[in-house]
Amino acid sequence: MATSTGEQWSPNDYVTHASFVPALTSRVVSLLAPQPTDHILDLGAGDGILSIAIAGRAASVHCTDGSRHMVEYAATRVAEGKIKNVTTEVVDAGTAVKDKVPVGKYNKVFSNAAYHWIFGSLSSADARAKAFQDVYDILPEGGEFVVECGGHGNVGEILVALVSTVTSAWARKGVMKTYAEIKETLSPWYFATNAEIEGWLQAAGFKIELLEREYRPTTLNNGDIGMKGWIDTFGFMFWEGLNNEEKNTAISEAVELLRVTDWLEHEQKWVAGYVRCRFKAIKE
């Protein structure tokens, strides 16, 4: 299990290298279908851009994230925009939802591109199931739970490249670590299968209205430096225990490995192999 990533996020890196994350949300937002009467809890809201956009169609949105830095960034955007119906709070969606969220206050719980991080911070299938149970428990009858996250196989080629180059970096230091050990201890993500998601939702008591999986190759920002920017933004956990020189060497090696699969020479752009799991579930 990876350690907590909460204080390692860089909002500036996220905005620069990951602006496609809130932009590619038309499908999941259509499932959420915000209404003027909706009070929505957004879990893992990141920089708050999507929360703010959804708030234009809802009564209120409570924008939460496990990273204090990201919540502070979102709060600044809300204040600068003088947005009255968006509030912000640091909430660990894996362990603290029931502690921080009043029962019945929000009729919809929403999350985009966060649950694979939330699952990665938890130590077992039972803990992941409990995270869904907590959401069920705070929703009123008829409440909706709408999520998009990385599904099984998401950015598989990037994960293989990162784990491989980190394994080599440790070997050069004279420390032999297995591929499985690196993946288990340093990867911050857990990409669940649809069967796992279905089981956790049903165990919590949800009626599943829709559960789908989509392979969605995704163009990264910033041309030739796009993959390095992605790794800097999302892969920071892999460098734990390495110095800057070792880290930079490993990143360069990973980028060159990934040119075989993810670099489109003719179009001069990086495309990552995203797999999205998307669902809508109802508390009956």
Coordinates of C-alpha atoms in Angstrom, one line a residue:
M1 CA 0.0 0.0 0.0
A2 CA 1.3 3.4 -0.9
T3 CA 1.6 6.1 1.8
S4 CA -0.6 9.2 1.8
T5 CA -0.1 11.6 -1.1
G6 CA -2.1 14.5 0.4
E7 CA 0.7 17.1 1.0
Q8 CA 2.7 16.2 -2.2
W9 CA 0.3 17.6 -4.7
S10 CA 1.3 20.6 -6.7
P11 CA -1.7 22.6 -7.9
N12 CA 0.5 24.5 -10.4
D13 CA 1.7 21.2 -11.9
Y14 CA -1.9 19.9 -12.0
V15 CA -3.1 22.9 -13.9
T16 CA -0.2 22.9 -16.3
H17 CA 0.0 19.2 -17.1
A18 CA -3.4 17.8 -16.3
S19 CA -6.0 20.3 -17.4
F20 CA -7.5 17.5 -19.6
V21 CA -8.8 15.8 -16.4
P22 CA -11.7 18.1 -15.7
A23 CA -12.1 18.8 -19.4
L24 CA -12.9 15.2 -20.4
T25 CA -16.0 14.9 -18.2
S26 CA -19.0 15.3 -20.4
R27 CA -20.1 11.7 -20.0
V28 CA -19.9 11.5 -16.2
V29 CA -21.4 15.0 -15.7
S30 CA -24.3 13.9 -17.9
L31 CA -24.9 11.0 -15.5
L32 CA -24.8 13.4 -12.6
A33 CA -27.3 15.6 -14.4
P34 CA -27.0 18.6 -11.9
Q35 CA -30.4 20.2 -11.1
P36 CA -31.2 23.6 -9.5
T37 CA -32.4 21.7 -6.4
D38 CA -29.3 19.5 -6.0
H39 CA -26.8 19.8 -3.1
I40 CA -23.7 17.9 -4.3
L41 CA -20.7 16.6 -2.4
D42 CA -17.6 16.4 -4.7
L43 CA -15.0 13.9 -3.4
G44 CA -11.4 14.3 -4.6
A45 CA -12.3 17.5 -6.4
G46 CA -8.6 18.6 -7.0
D47 CA -8.3 22.1 -8.2
G48 CA -12.0 22.8 -8.0
I49 CA -12.5 23.6 -11.7
L50 CA -15.1 21.0 -12.2
S51 CA -16.9 21.7 -8.9
I52 CA -17.2 25.3 -10.0
A53 CA -18.6 24.4 -13.4
I54 CA -21.1 22.0 -11.9
A55 CA -22.2 24.6 -9.3
G56 CA -23.6 26.7 -12.2
R57 CA -26.3 24.1 -12.6
A58 CA -26.9 23.1 -8.9
A59 CA -28.1 24.6 -5.7
S60 CA -24.7 24.0 -4.0
V61 CA -21.5 22.1 -4.4
H62 CA -19.2 21.1 -1.5
C63 CA -15.7 20.8 -3.0
T64 CA -13.5 18.4 -1.0
D65 CA -10.1 16.8 -1.5
G66 CA -7.5 15.0 0.7
S67 CA -4.8 17.5 -0.2
R68 CA -4.7 20.7 1.7
H69 CA -2.8 22.4 -1.1
M70 CA -5.4 21.5 -3.7
V71 CA -8.3 22.6 -1.4
E72 CA -6.5 26.0 -0.8
Y73 CA -6.1 26.4 -4.5
A74 CA -9.8 25.7 -5.1
A75 CA -10.8 28.0 -2.3
T76 CA -8.8 30.8 -3.9
R77 CA -10.6 30.2 -7.2
V78 CA -14.0 30.3 -5.5
A79 CA -13.1 33.5 -3.7
E80 CA -11.7 35.2 -6.8
G81 CA -14.8 34.3 -8.7
K82 CA -17.1 35.4 -5.9
I83 CA -19.0 32.1 -6.2
K84 CA -21.6 31.9 -3.5
N85 CA -22.7 28.3 -3.8
V86 CA -19.4 26.5 -3.6
T87 CA -17.7 25.6 -0.3
T88 CA -14.4 23.9 0.3
E89 CA -13.0 21.5 2.9
V90 CA -10.1 19.0 3.4
V91 CA -11.8 15.5 3.5
D92 CA -10.1 12.1 3.2
A93 CA -12.7 10.3 1.1
G94 CA -11.2 7.0 2.1
T95 CA -11.6 7.3 5.9
A96 CA -13.3 10.5 6.9
V97 CA -16.5 10.9 5.0
K98 CA -18.8 9.8 7.9
D99 CA -16.8 11.9 10.3
K100 CA -17.0 15.1 8.4
V101 CA -20.2 14.9 6.3
P102 CA -23.7 15.3 8.0
V103 CA -26.1 12.5 7.1
G104 CA -28.6 13.6 4.5
K105 CA -27.1 17.0 3.7
Y106 CA -26.2 16.1 0.1
N107 CA -28.5 14.3 -2.2
K108 CA -25.8 13.5 -4.7
V109 CA -22.2 12.4 -4.2
F110 CA -19.9 12.9 -7.1
S111 CA -16.3 12.1 -7.9
N112 CA -14.1 12.4 -11.0
A113 CA -10.6 10.9 -11.4
A114 CA -10.1 10.3 -7.7
Y115 CA -11.2 6.9 -6.5
H116 CA -8.2 5.1 -7.9
W117 CA -6.1 7.3 -5.6
I118 CA -8.6 6.8 -2.7
F119 CA -8.5 3.0 -3.3
G120 CA -4.7 3.1 -3.5
S121 CA -4.4 4.7 0.0
L122 CA -6.5 1.9 1.5
S123 CA -4.9 -1.4 2.7
S124 CA -7.5 -3.9 1.6
A125 CA -10.6 -4.8 -0.3
D126 CA -12.6 -4.5 2.9
A127 CA -11.4 -0.9 3.4
R128 CA -12.3 -0.1 -0.1
A129 CA -15.8 -1.5 0.3
K130 CA -16.1 0.5 3.5
A131 CA -15.4 3.7 1.6
F132 CA -18.5 3.0 -0.5
Q133 CA -20.5 2.0 2.6
D134 CA -19.7 5.4 4.1
V135 CA -21.1 7.2 1.1
Y136 CA -24.2 5.1 1.2
D137 CA -24.7 5.9 4.9
I138 CA -24.5 9.7 4.4
L139 CA -26.9 9.8 1.5
P140 CA -30.7 10.2 1.9
E141 CA -33.1 7.7 0.4
G142 CA -33.1 8.2 -3.3
G143 CA -29.6 9.8 -3.2
E144 CA -27.2 9.3 -6.1
F145 CA -23.6 8.3 -6.2
V146 CA -21.9 9.1 -9.6
V147 CA -18.2 8.4 -10.2
E148 CA -15.6 8.2 -12.9
C149 CA -12.2 6.8 -12.0
G150 CA -9.3 4.8 -13.5
G151 CA -10.3 1.3 -14.2
H152 CA -8.3 -1.9 -14.4
G153 CA -5.6 -1.5 -16.9
N154 CA -5.5 2.3 -16.7
V155 CA -2.2 3.8 -17.9
G156 CA -0.8 0.3 -17.8
E157 CA 2.1 1.1 -20.0
I158 CA 3.1 4.1 -17.8
L159 CA 2.9 1.9 -14.7
V160 CA 5.1 -0.7 -16.2
A161 CA 7.7 1.9 -17.3
L162 CA 7.8 3.6 -13.9
V163 CA 8.1 0.4 -11.9
S164 CA 10.7 -1.0 -14.3
T165 CA 12.9 2.1 -14.2
V166 CA 12.6 2.5 -10.4
T167 CA 13.6 -1.2 -10.0
S168 CA 16.7 -0.4 -12.1
A169 CA 17.4 2.7 -10.1
W170 CA 17.5 0.7 -6.8
A171 CA 19.6 -2.0 -8.4
R172 CA 22.2 0.6 -9.3
K173 CA 22.3 1.5 -5.6
G174 CA 23.0 -2.1 -4.8
V175 CA 19.4 -2.7 -3.4
M176 CA 17.6 -5.5 -5.2
K177 CA 13.8 -5.0 -5.2
T178 CA 11.3 -7.0 -7.1
Y179 CA 8.9 -5.5 -9.6
A180 CA 6.0 -6.6 -7.4
E181 CA 7.5 -5.0 -4.3
I182 CA 8.0 -1.7 -6.0
K183 CA 4.5 -1.7 -7.4
E184 CA 3.0 -2.7 -4.0
T185 CA 4.9 -0.2 -1.9
L186 CA 5.2 2.9 -4.2
S187 CA 2.3 2.9 -6.7
P188 CA -0.3 5.3 -5.3
W189 CA -3.1 3.8 -7.4
Y190 CA -5.5 0.9 -7.3
F191 CA -7.3 0.4 -10.5
A192 CA -10.3 -1.8 -9.6
T193 CA -12.1 -4.1 -12.0
N194 CA -15.8 -3.5 -12.8
A195 CA -16.6 -6.7 -10.9
E196 CA -14.9 -5.3 -7.8
I197 CA -16.8 -2.0 -8.1
E198 CA -20.0 -3.9 -8.6
G199 CA -19.4 -6.0 -5.5
W200 CA -18.6 -3.1 -3.3
L201 CA -21.6 -1.1 -4.4
Q202 CA -24.0 -4.0 -3.9
A203 CA -22.5 -4.8 -0.5
A204 CA -23.2 -1.2 0.6
G205 CA -26.8 -1.5 -0.5
F206 CA -26.7 0.5 -3.7
K207 CA -28.9 -0.2 -6.7
I208 CA -26.6 0.1 -9.7
E209 CA -28.2 2.0 -12.5
L210 CA -25.1 2.0 -14.8
L211 CA -21.6 0.5 -14.6
E212 CA -19.4 0.8 -17.7
R213 CA -15.7 0.6 -18.7
E214 CA -14.2 2.6 -21.5
Y215 CA -10.8 2.5 -23.1
R216 CA -10.0 6.2 -23.8
P217 CA -6.6 7.1 -25.3
T218 CA -5.9 10.6 -23.9
T219 CA -3.7 13.3 -25.4
L220 CA -1.4 14.8 -22.9
N221 CA -0.6 18.5 -22.6
N222 CA 2.4 20.3 -23.8
G223 CA 3.7 18.4 -26.8
D224 CA 7.1 16.7 -26.4
I225 CA 7.3 17.4 -22.7
G226 CA 3.9 16.0 -22.0
M227 CA 4.9 12.7 -20.7
K228 CA 7.5 14.1 -18.3
G229 CA 4.9 16.6 -17.1
W230 CA 2.4 13.8 -16.5
I231 CA 5.0 11.8 -14.5
D232 CA 6.0 14.9 -12.5
T233 CA 2.4 15.6 -11.7
F234 CA 1.1 12.1 -11.0
G235 CA 4.1 9.8 -10.4
F236 CA 5.8 11.6 -7.5
M237 CA 5.4 8.7 -5.1
F238 CA 7.7 6.4 -7.1
W239 CA 10.8 8.4 -6.3
E240 CA 10.7 7.9 -2.5
G241 CA 14.2 7.1 -1.3
L242 CA 16.0 8.3 -4.5
N243 CA 18.0 11.5 -4.7
N244 CA 17.4 14.1 -7.4
E245 CA 20.0 12.7 -9.8
E246 CA 18.6 9.1 -9.4
K247 CA 15.1 10.4 -9.8
N248 CA 15.8 12.4 -13.0
T249 CA 17.7 9.5 -14.5
A250 CA 14.7 7.2 -13.8
I251 CA 12.2 9.7 -15.3
S252 CA 14.3 10.0 -18.5
E253 CA 14.5 6.3 -18.8
A254 CA 10.8 5.9 -18.3
V255 CA 10.0 8.6 -21.0
E256 CA 12.3 6.9 -23.5
L257 CA 10.6 3.5 -22.8
L258 CA 7.2 5.1 -23.3
R259 CA 8.2 6.6 -26.7
V260 CA 7.7 3.1 -28.1
T261 CA 4.0 3.0 -27.1
D262 CA 2.7 6.5 -26.3
W263 CA 4.6 9.0 -28.6
L264 CA 2.9 9.8 -31.9
E265 CA 5.8 11.0 -34.0
H266 CA 3.8 12.2 -36.9
E267 CA 1.5 14.2 -34.7
Q268 CA 4.2 15.2 -32.2
K269 CA 2.1 14.4 -29.2
W270 CA 1.9 11.9 -26.3
V271 CA -1.2 9.7 -25.9
A272 CA -1.7 7.8 -22.7
G273 CA -3.8 4.6 -22.4
Y274 CA -6.5 5.7 -20.1
V275 CA -9.2 3.2 -19.0
R276 CA -12.2 4.7 -17.3
C277 CA -14.7 3.0 -15.0
R278 CA -17.9 5.0 -14.7
F279 CA -21.0 4.3 -12.6
K280 CA -24.2 5.7 -11.3
A281 CA -25.8 4.1 -8.2
I282 CA -28.9 4.9 -6.2
K283 CA -29.6 4.5 -2.5
E284 CA -33.1 2.9 -2.4

